[in-house]
mmCIF file of C-alpha atoms and ligand atoms in Angstrom:
data_model
loop_
_atom_site.group_PDB
_atom_site.id
_atom_site.type_symbol
_atom_site.label_atom_id
_atom_site.label_comp_id
_atom_site.label_asym_id
_atom_site.label_seq_id
_atom_site.Cartn_x
_atom_site.Cartn_y
_atom_site.Cartn_z
ATOM 1 C CA MET A 108 18.130 -15.496 -4.583
ATOM 2 C CA ARG A 109 18.355 -17.385 -1.874
ATOM 3 C CA TYR A 110 21.875 -19.019 -0.630
ATOM 4 C CA SER A 111 22.941 -21.091 1.941
ATOM 5 C CA LYS A 112 26.273 -19.805 4.352
ATOM 6 C CA ILE A 113 28.477 -21.606 6.240
ATOM 7 C CA VAL A 114 28.193 -19.758 9.417
ATOM 8 C CA GLY A 115 30.181 -21.822 12.052
ATOM 9 C CA LEU A 116 32.697 -24.578 11.729
ATOM 10 C CA GLY A 117 34.149 -26.881 14.103
ATOM 11 C CA HIS A 118 36.180 -29.875 14.822
ATOM 12 C CA HIS A 119 37.305 -32.591 17.020
ATOM 13 C CA VAL A 120 39.915 -35.122 17.172
ATOM 14 C CA PRO A 121 40.885 -37.906 19.534
ATOM 15 C CA GLU A 122 43.870 -37.171 21.688
ATOM 16 C CA THR A 123 45.798 -40.006 21.074
ATOM 17 C CA VAL A 124 48.632 -39.685 18.465
ATOM 18 C CA ILE A 125 49.345 -42.345 16.378
ATOM 19 C CA THR A 126 53.033 -41.629 14.803
ATOM 20 C CA ASN A 127 54.555 -43.979 12.104
ATOM 21 C CA GLU A 128 57.123 -45.314 14.332
ATOM 22 C CA TYR A 129 54.409 -46.854 16.463
ATOM 23 C CA LEU A 130 52.879 -48.786 13.303
ATOM 24 C CA SER A 131 56.436 -49.451 11.900
ATOM 25 C CA GLY A 132 56.864 -51.473 15.677
ATOM 26 C CA ILE A 133 53.648 -53.750 14.953
ATOM 27 C CA MET A 134 53.724 -54.146 11.270
ATOM 28 C CA ASP A 135 56.467 -54.209 8.258
ATOM 29 C CA THR A 136 56.412 -50.626 7.152
ATOM 30 C CA ASN A 137 58.687 -47.705 7.825
ATOM 31 C CA ASP A 138 58.492 -44.074 8.475
ATOM 32 C CA GLU A 139 60.259 -43.478 5.121
ATOM 33 C CA TRP A 140 57.519 -45.433 2.927
ATOM 34 C CA ILE A 141 54.703 -43.744 4.615
ATOM 35 C CA THR A 142 55.927 -40.207 4.258
ATOM 36 C CA GLU A 143 57.134 -40.609 0.674
ATOM 37 C CA ARG A 144 53.648 -42.337 -0.604
ATOM 38 C CA THR A 145 50.984 -40.634 1.482
ATOM 39 C CA GLY A 146 52.781 -37.634 3.260
ATOM 40 C CA ILE A 147 51.017 -38.574 6.471
ATOM 41 C CA LYS A 148 53.245 -38.512 9.767
ATOM 42 C CA GLU A 149 50.766 -39.335 12.570
ATOM 43 C CA ARG A 150 46.988 -39.444 12.765
ATOM 44 C CA ARG A 151 44.818 -39.912 15.698
ATOM 45 C CA TYR A 152 43.155 -42.889 16.857
ATOM 46 C CA VAL A 153 39.956 -42.906 19.278
ATOM 47 C CA ASP A 154 39.924 -44.227 22.613
ATOM 48 C CA PRO A 155 37.006 -46.861 22.395
ATOM 49 C CA VAL A 156 35.708 -46.562 25.992
ATOM 50 C CA LYS A 157 35.324 -42.844 25.636
ATOM 51 C CA ASP A 158 34.520 -41.793 21.931
ATOM 52 C CA THR A 159 31.647 -42.724 19.745
ATOM 53 C CA VAL A 160 31.310 -41.361 16.186
ATOM 54 C CA ALA A 161 28.325 -39.544 17.553
ATOM 55 C CA ASN A 162 29.940 -38.124 20.610
ATOM 56 C CA MET A 163 32.969 -36.764 18.403
ATOM 57 C CA ALA A 164 30.336 -35.307 16.003
ATOM 58 C CA ALA A 165 28.681 -33.258 19.154
ATOM 59 C CA LYS A 166 31.961 -32.227 20.252
ATOM 60 C CA ALA A 167 32.812 -30.688 16.636
ATOM 61 C CA THR A 168 28.947 -29.387 16.591
ATOM 62 C CA ARG A 169 29.614 -27.698 19.797
ATOM 63 C CA MET A 170 32.565 -25.715 18.634
ATOM 64 C CA ALA A 171 30.821 -24.835 15.512
ATOM 65 C CA LEU A 172 27.612 -23.642 17.368
ATOM 66 C CA GLU A 173 29.686 -21.419 19.768
ATOM 67 C CA ARG A 174 31.462 -20.004 16.870
ATOM 68 C CA ALA A 175 28.298 -19.025 15.179
ATOM 69 C CA ASN A 176 26.861 -17.686 18.724
ATOM 70 C CA LEU A 177 23.965 -20.327 18.198
ATOM 71 C CA THR A 178 22.609 -22.779 20.563
ATOM 72 C CA GLU A 179 21.688 -26.810 19.772
ATOM 73 C CA LYS A 180 17.817 -25.389 19.913
ATOM 74 C CA ASP A 181 18.539 -23.304 16.849
ATOM 75 C CA ILE A 182 19.188 -26.692 14.592
ATOM 76 C CA ASP A 183 16.421 -27.683 12.463
ATOM 77 C CA PHE A 184 17.567 -30.359 10.715
ATOM 78 C CA ILE A 185 21.030 -32.874 10.928
ATOM 79 C CA VAL A 186 22.795 -34.050 7.844
ATOM 80 C CA PHE A 187 25.366 -36.726 8.961
ATOM 81 C CA ALA A 188 27.904 -37.921 6.616
ATOM 82 C CA THR A 189 29.878 -41.475 7.640
ATOM 83 C CA ILE A 190 30.467 -44.951 7.003
ATOM 84 C CA THR A 191 31.417 -45.894 10.077
ATOM 85 C CA PRO A 192 28.308 -45.451 11.883
ATOM 86 C CA ASP A 193 27.837 -46.214 15.662
ATOM 87 C CA TYR A 194 25.547 -49.142 14.785
ATOM 88 C CA PHE A 195 24.776 -50.667 11.516
ATOM 89 C CA PHE A 196 21.375 -49.192 11.619
ATOM 90 C CA PRO A 197 20.038 -46.731 12.694
ATOM 91 C CA GLY A 198 22.238 -44.182 11.245
ATOM 92 C CA SER A 199 24.755 -41.665 13.453
ATOM 93 C CA GLY A 200 22.384 -38.572 12.782
ATOM 94 C CA VAL A 201 19.567 -39.856 14.878
ATOM 95 C CA LEU A 202 22.488 -40.625 17.750
ATOM 96 C CA LEU A 203 24.046 -37.219 17.127
ATOM 97 C CA GLN A 204 20.178 -35.892 17.476
ATOM 98 C CA ARG A 205 19.837 -37.277 21.027
ATOM 99 C CA GLU A 206 23.571 -36.672 22.210
ATOM 100 C CA LEU A 207 22.779 -32.973 21.282
ATOM 101 C CA GLY A 208 19.524 -33.166 23.502
ATOM 102 C CA LEU A 209 17.005 -32.236 20.284
ATOM 103 C CA GLU A 210 13.725 -33.745 19.670
ATOM 104 C CA SER A 211 12.048 -34.638 16.840
ATOM 105 C CA ILE A 212 14.085 -32.929 14.350
ATOM 106 C CA GLY A 213 14.976 -34.820 10.866
ATOM 107 C CA ALA A 214 18.299 -36.575 10.847
ATOM 108 C CA LEU A 215 19.755 -37.844 7.738
ATOM 109 C CA ASP A 216 22.579 -40.175 7.105
ATOM 110 C CA ILE A 217 24.776 -40.004 3.902
ATOM 111 C CA ARG A 218 27.136 -42.857 3.176
ATOM 112 C CA ASN A 219 29.207 -41.946 0.244
ATOM 113 C CA ALA A 220 32.833 -42.511 2.202
ATOM 114 C CA CYS A 221 35.226 -39.569 1.173
ATOM 115 C CA SER A 222 32.837 -37.566 -1.053
ATOM 116 C CA GLY A 223 30.195 -38.054 1.977
ATOM 117 C CA PHE A 224 30.814 -34.241 3.142
ATOM 118 C CA ILE A 225 30.190 -32.526 -0.237
ATOM 119 C CA TYR A 226 27.357 -34.681 -0.791
ATOM 120 C CA ALA A 227 25.664 -33.832 2.719
ATOM 121 C CA LEU A 228 26.657 -29.884 2.116
ATOM 122 C CA SER A 229 24.783 -30.156 -1.278
ATOM 123 C CA VAL A 230 21.610 -31.966 0.397
ATOM 124 C CA ALA A 231 21.549 -29.394 2.890
ATOM 125 C CA ASP A 232 22.185 -26.456 0.608
ATOM 126 C CA GLN A 233 19.148 -27.812 -1.580
ATOM 127 C CA PHE A 234 16.752 -27.810 1.689
ATOM 128 C CA ILE A 235 18.297 -24.285 2.675
ATOM 129 C CA LYS A 236 17.177 -22.956 -0.758
ATOM 130 C CA SER A 237 14.087 -24.310 -1.162
ATOM 131 C CA GLY A 238 13.131 -22.920 2.325
ATOM 132 C CA MET A 239 12.071 -26.134 4.026
ATOM 133 C CA TYR A 240 15.063 -25.101 6.806
ATOM 134 C CA LYS A 241 16.275 -22.338 8.469
ATOM 135 C CA THR A 242 19.666 -23.997 10.145
ATOM 136 C CA ILE A 243 20.785 -27.010 9.163
ATOM 137 C CA LEU A 244 23.955 -29.049 10.894
ATOM 138 C CA VAL A 245 26.000 -30.813 8.430
ATOM 139 C CA VAL A 246 28.894 -33.242 10.115
ATOM 140 C CA GLY A 247 31.266 -35.495 8.708
ATOM 141 C CA ALA A 248 32.510 -37.993 11.399
ATOM 142 C CA GLU A 249 34.422 -41.548 11.333
ATOM 143 C CA ILE A 250 36.158 -44.105 13.607
ATOM 144 C CA GLN A 251 38.170 -46.406 11.287
ATOM 145 C CA SER A 252 41.039 -46.961 13.775
ATOM 146 C CA THR A 253 38.950 -49.991 15.677
ATOM 147 C CA ALA A 254 37.914 -51.867 12.327
ATOM 148 C CA ILE A 255 41.764 -51.545 10.804
ATOM 149 C CA ASP A 256 43.857 -54.472 9.991
ATOM 150 C CA MET A 257 46.738 -53.732 12.222
ATOM 151 C CA THR A 258 49.180 -56.455 10.685
ATOM 152 C CA THR A 259 51.210 -56.138 7.873
ATOM 153 C CA ARG A 260 48.383 -57.907 5.756
ATOM 154 C CA GLY A 261 46.371 -54.514 6.165
ATOM 155 C CA ARG A 262 49.322 -52.031 5.871
ATOM 156 C CA ASN A 263 48.520 -50.612 2.875
ATOM 157 C CA THR A 264 45.195 -49.040 4.313
ATOM 158 C CA ALA A 265 46.391 -48.858 7.873
ATOM 159 C CA VAL A 266 48.982 -46.361 7.359
ATOM 160 C CA ILE A 267 46.353 -44.171 5.689
ATOM 161 C CA PHE A 268 42.779 -44.128 7.646
ATOM 162 C CA ALA A 269 42.021 -42.790 10.897
ATOM 163 C CA ASP A 270 39.422 -41.022 13.404
ATOM 164 C CA GLY A 271 37.973 -37.288 13.502
ATOM 165 C CA ALA A 272 34.889 -35.210 13.230
ATOM 166 C CA GLY A 273 33.756 -32.160 11.705
ATOM 167 C CA ALA A 274 30.921 -30.023 11.726
ATOM 168 C CA VAL A 275 29.271 -27.017 9.891
ATOM 169 C CA ILE A 276 26.288 -24.653 10.326
ATOM 170 C CA LEU A 277 24.173 -23.477 7.248
ATOM 171 C CA GLN A 278 22.035 -20.660 7.226
ATOM 172 C CA PRO A 279 20.031 -18.855 4.415
ATOM 173 C CA THR A 280 21.213 -15.375 3.036
ATOM 174 C CA ASP A 281 20.723 -13.300 0.152
ATOM 175 C CA GLN A 282 24.093 -12.883 -0.636
ATOM 176 C CA PRO A 283 26.246 -15.583 -2.451
ATOM 177 C CA GLY A 284 27.622 -18.447 -0.440
ATOM 178 C CA ILE A 285 27.362 -21.743 -1.539
ATOM 179 C CA LEU A 286 27.510 -20.814 -5.347
ATOM 180 C CA SER A 287 27.297 -24.869 -6.723
ATOM 181 C CA THR A 288 27.927 -28.179 -5.930
ATOM 182 C CA HIS A 289 28.537 -31.197 -8.369
ATOM 183 C CA LEU A 290 28.189 -34.663 -7.443
ATOM 184 C CA HIS A 291 29.439 -37.692 -9.121
ATOM 185 C CA ALA A 292 29.718 -41.592 -9.130
ATOM 186 C CA ASP A 293 30.653 -44.097 -11.144
ATOM 187 C CA GLY A 294 29.630 -48.003 -9.487
ATOM 188 C CA ARG A 295 31.530 -50.180 -11.887
ATOM 189 C CA TYR A 296 34.232 -49.348 -9.558
ATOM 190 C CA ALA A 297 32.536 -50.337 -6.019
ATOM 191 C CA GLU A 298 34.637 -53.200 -5.241
ATOM 192 C CA GLU A 299 38.046 -51.003 -5.670
ATOM 193 C CA LEU A 300 37.486 -49.476 -2.136
ATOM 194 C CA TYR A 301 35.011 -51.222 -0.165
ATOM 195 C CA VAL A 302 34.421 -53.293 2.838
ATOM 196 C CA ARG A 303 32.122 -55.980 2.224
ATOM 197 C CA ASP A 304 30.332 -57.087 5.481
ATOM 198 C CA PRO A 305 27.839 -56.908 7.271
ATOM 199 C CA GLY A 306 26.286 -56.278 3.684
ATOM 200 C CA SER A 307 23.482 -58.374 2.230
ATOM 201 C CA SER A 308 24.910 -59.342 -0.455
ATOM 202 C CA ARG A 309 25.306 -63.123 1.016
ATOM 203 C CA PRO A 310 22.679 -65.688 0.915
ATOM 204 C CA ARG A 311 20.865 -66.530 4.076
ATOM 205 C CA GLU A 312 23.575 -69.434 5.018
ATOM 206 C CA GLU A 313 26.518 -67.111 4.459
ATOM 207 C CA ARG A 314 25.043 -63.907 6.272
ATOM 208 C CA GLN A 315 24.522 -65.491 9.604
ATOM 209 C CA PRO A 316 27.634 -64.315 11.692
ATOM 210 C CA GLU A 317 28.194 -67.801 13.193
ATOM 211 C CA GLN A 318 29.044 -68.857 9.698
ATOM 212 C CA ILE A 319 31.410 -66.148 8.836
ATOM 213 C CA LEU A 320 34.776 -67.838 8.771
ATOM 214 C CA ASP A 321 36.616 -65.331 6.775
ATOM 215 C CA THR A 322 36.403 -62.282 8.678
ATOM 216 C CA THR A 323 38.757 -60.171 6.453
ATOM 217 C CA THR A 324 35.389 -59.496 4.724
ATOM 218 C CA PHE A 325 35.040 -56.988 7.671
ATOM 219 C CA LYS A 326 38.075 -55.075 6.933
ATOM 220 C CA VAL A 327 38.815 -52.364 4.096
ATOM 221 C CA VAL A 328 39.904 -53.665 0.744
ATOM 222 C CA MET A 329 41.488 -50.822 -1.288
ATOM 223 C CA ASN A 330 43.295 -51.436 -5.011
ATOM 224 C CA GLY A 331 45.616 -48.300 -4.414
ATOM 225 C CA SER A 332 47.213 -47.698 -7.739
ATOM 226 C CA GLN A 333 43.321 -47.986 -9.570
ATOM 227 C CA VAL A 334 42.732 -45.530 -6.527
ATOM 228 C CA PHE A 335 45.367 -42.982 -6.921
ATOM 229 C CA LYS A 336 44.795 -43.301 -11.064
ATOM 230 C CA HIS A 337 41.200 -42.247 -10.853
ATOM 231 C CA ALA A 338 41.489 -39.935 -8.041
ATOM 232 C CA VAL A 339 43.670 -37.298 -9.825
ATOM 233 C CA VAL A 340 41.519 -37.259 -12.831
ATOM 234 C CA ARG A 341 38.101 -37.059 -11.174
ATOM 235 C CA PHE A 342 39.668 -34.263 -8.811
ATOM 236 C CA MET A 343 40.314 -32.272 -11.619
ATOM 237 C CA GLU A 344 37.381 -32.748 -13.625
ATOM 238 C CA VAL A 345 35.102 -31.943 -10.762
ATOM 239 C CA ILE A 346 36.964 -29.006 -9.739
ATOM 240 C CA ASN A 347 37.056 -27.584 -13.511
ATOM 241 C CA GLU A 348 33.147 -28.346 -13.705
ATOM 242 C CA ALA A 349 32.769 -26.015 -10.842
ATOM 243 C CA LEU A 350 34.730 -23.160 -11.946
ATOM 244 C CA ALA A 351 33.076 -23.580 -15.289
ATOM 245 C CA ALA A 352 29.621 -23.704 -13.996
ATOM 246 C CA ASN A 353 30.303 -20.172 -12.642
ATOM 247 C CA GLY A 354 32.344 -18.668 -15.137
ATOM 248 C CA MET A 355 35.365 -18.736 -12.762
ATOM 249 C CA LYS A 356 39.012 -19.442 -13.823
ATOM 250 C CA LYS A 357 41.653 -21.579 -11.448
ATOM 251 C CA GLU A 358 43.409 -18.057 -10.413
ATOM 252 C CA ASP A 359 40.062 -17.245 -8.829
ATOM 253 C CA ILE A 360 40.332 -19.841 -6.172
ATOM 254 C CA ASP A 361 41.676 -18.427 -3.141
ATOM 255 C CA LEU A 362 41.685 -21.587 -1.439
ATOM 256 C CA LEU A 363 41.360 -25.353 -2.221
ATOM 257 C CA ILE A 364 40.623 -27.695 0.228
ATOM 258 C CA PRO A 365 40.758 -30.938 -1.077
ATOM 259 C CA HIS A 366 39.855 -34.303 0.795
ATOM 260 C CA GLN A 367 42.471 -35.318 2.682
ATOM 261 C CA ALA A 368 43.029 -38.809 0.588
ATOM 262 C CA ASN A 369 46.792 -38.937 0.525
ATOM 263 C CA LEU A 370 49.441 -35.759 0.158
ATOM 264 C CA ARG A 371 50.468 -37.044 -3.182
ATOM 265 C CA ILE A 372 47.281 -36.575 -4.770
ATOM 266 C CA SER A 373 46.635 -33.063 -3.083
ATOM 267 C CA GLN A 374 50.022 -32.124 -4.644
ATOM 268 C CA PHE A 375 49.380 -33.249 -8.027
ATOM 269 C CA VAL A 376 46.284 -31.655 -8.186
ATOM 270 C CA GLN A 377 48.010 -28.483 -6.756
ATOM 271 C CA HIS A 378 50.402 -28.681 -9.418
ATOM 272 C CA LYS A 379 47.665 -29.244 -12.504
ATOM 273 C CA LEU A 380 45.833 -25.932 -11.056
ATOM 274 C CA GLU A 381 49.238 -24.040 -10.657
ATOM 275 C CA LEU A 382 48.037 -22.831 -7.194
ATOM 276 C CA PRO A 383 50.619 -21.776 -4.810
ATOM 277 C CA ASP A 384 50.972 -23.672 -1.363
ATOM 278 C CA SER A 385 49.306 -20.574 0.144
ATOM 279 C CA LYS A 386 46.328 -21.481 -1.828
ATOM 280 C CA VAL A 387 46.037 -25.005 -1.049
ATOM 281 C CA TYR A 388 45.144 -26.384 2.673
ATOM 282 C CA ASN A 389 46.490 -29.824 3.756
ATOM 283 C CA ASN A 390 46.524 -31.030 7.524
ATOM 284 C CA ILE A 391 46.736 -34.885 6.266
ATOM 285 C CA MET A 392 50.486 -34.992 7.901
ATOM 286 C CA ARG A 393 49.044 -34.652 11.405
ATOM 287 C CA TYR A 394 45.377 -36.697 10.489
ATOM 288 C CA GLY A 395 45.961 -39.262 8.340
ATOM 289 C CA ASN A 396 42.854 -39.997 6.113
ATOM 290 C CA THR A 397 39.420 -39.148 7.945
ATOM 291 C CA THR A 398 37.358 -39.856 5.206
ATOM 292 C CA ALA A 399 34.133 -37.832 5.644
ATOM 293 C CA ALA A 400 35.258 -35.885 8.251
ATOM 294 C CA SER A 401 38.822 -34.663 6.114
ATOM 295 C CA ILE A 402 37.026 -31.696 4.667
ATOM 296 C CA PRO A 403 35.290 -30.447 7.683
ATOM 297 C CA ILE A 404 38.108 -30.497 9.913
ATOM 298 C CA ALA A 405 40.495 -29.012 7.067
ATOM 299 C CA LEU A 406 37.958 -26.395 6.581
ATOM 300 C CA SER A 407 37.495 -25.511 10.428
ATOM 301 C CA GLU A 408 41.225 -25.245 11.254
ATOM 302 C CA ALA A 409 41.934 -23.190 7.961
ATOM 303 C CA TRP A 410 39.264 -20.731 9.368
ATOM 304 C CA ALA A 411 40.910 -20.760 12.791
ATOM 305 C CA GLU A 412 44.145 -20.032 11.283
ATOM 306 C CA GLY A 413 42.686 -16.995 9.146
ATOM 307 C CA LYS A 414 43.233 -18.575 5.803
ATOM 308 C CA VAL A 415 39.393 -18.341 5.217
ATOM 309 C CA LYS A 416 38.624 -14.846 4.804
ATOM 310 C CA GLU A 417 35.021 -12.972 3.783
ATOM 311 C CA ASP A 418 34.662 -12.629 0.255
ATOM 312 C CA ASN A 419 37.227 -15.390 -0.552
ATOM 313 C CA LEU A 420 36.204 -18.093 -3.249
ATOM 314 C CA ILE A 421 37.018 -21.257 -1.360
ATOM 315 C CA CYS A 422 36.909 -24.738 -3.373
ATOM 316 C CA LEU A 423 36.464 -27.848 -1.449
ATOM 317 C CA ALA A 424 36.682 -30.931 -3.921
ATOM 318 C CA ALA A 425 36.570 -35.147 -2.839
ATOM 319 C CA PHE A 426 37.176 -38.465 -4.344
ATOM 320 C CA GLY A 427 36.565 -41.880 -2.420
ATOM 321 C CA SER A 428 34.796 -45.163 -2.495
ATOM 322 C CA GLY A 429 31.993 -45.635 -5.099
ATOM 323 C CA PHE A 430 33.718 -44.449 -6.622
ATOM 324 C CA THR A 431 32.332 -41.110 -5.834
ATOM 325 C CA TRP A 432 33.638 -37.587 -6.653
ATOM 326 C CA ALA A 433 32.431 -34.145 -5.793
ATOM 327 C CA SER A 434 32.918 -30.382 -5.806
ATOM 328 C CA ALA A 435 31.484 -27.091 -3.854
ATOM 329 C CA LEU A 436 32.194 -23.605 -4.800
ATOM 330 C CA ILE A 437 31.984 -21.102 -2.209
ATOM 331 C CA ARG A 438 32.155 -17.527 -1.621
ATOM 332 C CA TRP A 439 32.880 -17.030 1.973
HETATM 333 N N1 LIG B 596 54.531 -49.824 3.988
HETATM 334 C C1 LIG B 596 55.743 -50.447 3.391
HETATM 335 N N2 LIG B 596 55.241 -51.302 2.321
HETATM 336 C C2 LIG B 596 53.985 -51.126 1.679
HETATM 337 C C3 LIG B 596 52.948 -50.525 2.648
HETATM 338 C C4 LIG B 596 53.155 -50.171 3.817
HETATM 339 N N3 LIG B 596 52.583 -49.855 4.634
HETATM 340 N N4 LIG B 596 52.108 -50.967 1.719
HETATM 341 C C5 LIG B 596 52.097 -51.446 0.803
HETATM 342 N N5 LIG B 596 53.185 -51.844 0.698
HETATM 343 C C6 LIG B 596 54.429 -52.215 0.053
HETATM 344 C C7 LIG B 596 53.462 -53.680 -1.133
HETATM 345 O O1 LIG B 596 53.270 -54.687 -0.543
HETATM 346 C C8 LIG B 596 54.238 -53.607 -2.458
HETATM 347 O O2 LIG B 596 55.398 -54.429 -2.084
HETATM 348 P P1 LIG B 596 55.557 -55.419 -3.220
HETATM 349 O O3 LIG B 596 56.104 -54.490 -4.801
HETATM 350 O O4 LIG B 596 56.774 -56.174 -2.692
HETATM 351 O O5 LIG B 596 54.336 -56.128 -3.401
HETATM 352 C C9 LIG B 596 54.946 -52.103 -2.636
HETATM 353 O O6 LIG B 596 54.815 -51.269 -1.220
HETATM 354 C C10 LIG B 596 53.990 -51.242 -3.555
HETATM 355 O O7 LIG B 596 52.785 -51.542 -3.223
HETATM 356 P P2 LIG B 596 51.692 -50.707 -4.469
HETATM 357 O O8 LIG B 596 50.464 -50.946 -3.429
HETATM 358 O O9 LIG B 596 51.708 -50.802 -5.493
HETATM 359 O O10 LIG B 596 52.158 -49.182 -3.791
HETATM 360 P P3 LIG B 596 51.811 -47.906 -4.567
HETATM 361 O O11 LIG B 596 53.042 -46.700 -4.714
HETATM 362 O O12 LIG B 596 50.461 -47.866 -5.354
HETATM 363 O O13 LIG B 596 51.413 -46.746 -3.062
HETATM 364 C C11 LIG B 596 49.231 -46.397 -1.944
HETATM 365 C C12 LIG B 596 50.368 -47.281 -2.233
HETATM 366 C C13 LIG B 596 47.925 -47.037 -0.910
HETATM 367 C C14 LIG B 596 50.216 -45.665 -0.849
HETATM 368 C C15 LIG B 596 48.809 -45.628 -3.151
HETATM 369 O O14 LIG B 596 48.164 -46.965 -4.027
HETATM 370 C C16 LIG B 596 47.914 -44.825 -2.863
HETATM 371 O O15 LIG B 596 48.030 -43.608 -2.220
HETATM 372 N N6 LIG B 596 46.646 -45.044 -3.508
HETATM 373 C C17 LIG B 596 45.503 -44.296 -3.168
HETATM 374 C C18 LIG B 596 45.032 -44.439 -1.817
HETATM 375 C C19 LIG B 596 43.931 -43.461 -1.373
HETATM 376 O O16 LIG B 596 44.080 -42.055 -1.458
HETATM 377 N N7 LIG B 596 42.949 -43.718 -0.608
HETATM 378 C C20 LIG B 596 42.192 -42.987 -0.109
HETATM 379 C C21 LIG B 596 40.888 -42.800 -0.885
HETATM 380 S S1 LIG B 596 39.979 -41.698 -0.528
#
C-alpha cells in the first residue's frame, strides 16, 4: 500500500509584531477584551514593500526543503492554499513556482480559507497515492493585514486575522503516513464569513471599479457568534470521524494541531476530547489567525520544538469560511 509522508516542514512569519496595545491605540478595543475572547496577544504583519504571499511561501518552502534534505528541483507539483492571492488571477501557485526558479511543473491554488491547508494536503495525498507525482509542495500563506479594516468598525476581525506562511513536502512511502483526510462544506453559510468583492456576483454596471462607492464590500464580513457555534460542533465531528475511520480512540492522539481560529475554540475542543495541554499545540497567542497558513506554521513549530516524534499520531483539524471543515490523521 502506498501512503504519503511529510518529509519536510517550514514556516515564515513577517518581522513586524503588532501587539494588542498597538491596536488599542488605533481603534476602540483593549488587551483584556482581545485576550479573553480570542487568546491572542500579538500577531505579525507584512512589510508590503518587501513581502508577498508568494515570497513568504518561498521562504517557508526553502526551510522545508532544507529540513528534508531536498532542493527546489525535486519538487514536481505545487498545491497552494490561500484566500489572499497576490493577484485576483492567476493564483499564487504559479508565482511560487517562479520564485523557486522552477519551470513547467503544475501549480494548483485552493481557496478553502481556514480549511484550505487540509484540503490542499488531501489533494496532494491523492496524487501521491495514485503515483502521479513523487514530491509535492503543499503551502498555506496569507497576507490579511493590508485588507483589514483598521478602524473600530472592523475591530471584530482586525484583532483576529494576520499574516504568515507554512509549507510541507510530501513524498511516497510504503509505511503508514497520512492515514486519512476528511473534507466537508456547507455553502448555506457562505455569507457568515466572506469578502464579497471583487466577485462576479454583481451586474455589469456595479462591477466596474469606478461604480463601487461602498468599498466595505472588499472587507471581511464575519458573524463571530455563528462562526463560533458551528466551529465547536464541526471540529468535534470531523476529529471523531477521522478517529472512527481508522478504528482509533481520542486517547490515541499524541498531538492535536487545530487550525488557530481562536484559542477559546481550541480549548473547547481540547476539553471535549479530554486531552492534556501537552497534547494540543497552540501558537495563536503569538501569531493570531493566519487562515490557511495557521496549521503548517503550527506543525513546523511543533516539530522544531520536538513535539512531533516518530510514530506519533498527529491529528490536524480545521473550520472556516464556507463553511468548510476538515481533518487529517497522520502516523508520523
Ligand atoms: N474590542 C472590543 N469590543 C469588541 C471588539 C473588539 N475587538 N469586537 C467586538 N466588540 C464588541 C462588539 O461591538 C459588541 O459590543 P456591543 O455588545 O456593545 O454590541 C461586544 O463586543 C460583543 O460582540 P460579539 O461579536 O457578540 O462578541 P463575541 O463574544 O461573539 O466575540 C468574537 C466576538 C469574534 C471574538 C467571537 O465571536 C469569536 O471568536 N468568533 C469566532 C471567530 C473566529 O474564530 N473566526 C475565525 C474563523 S476561522
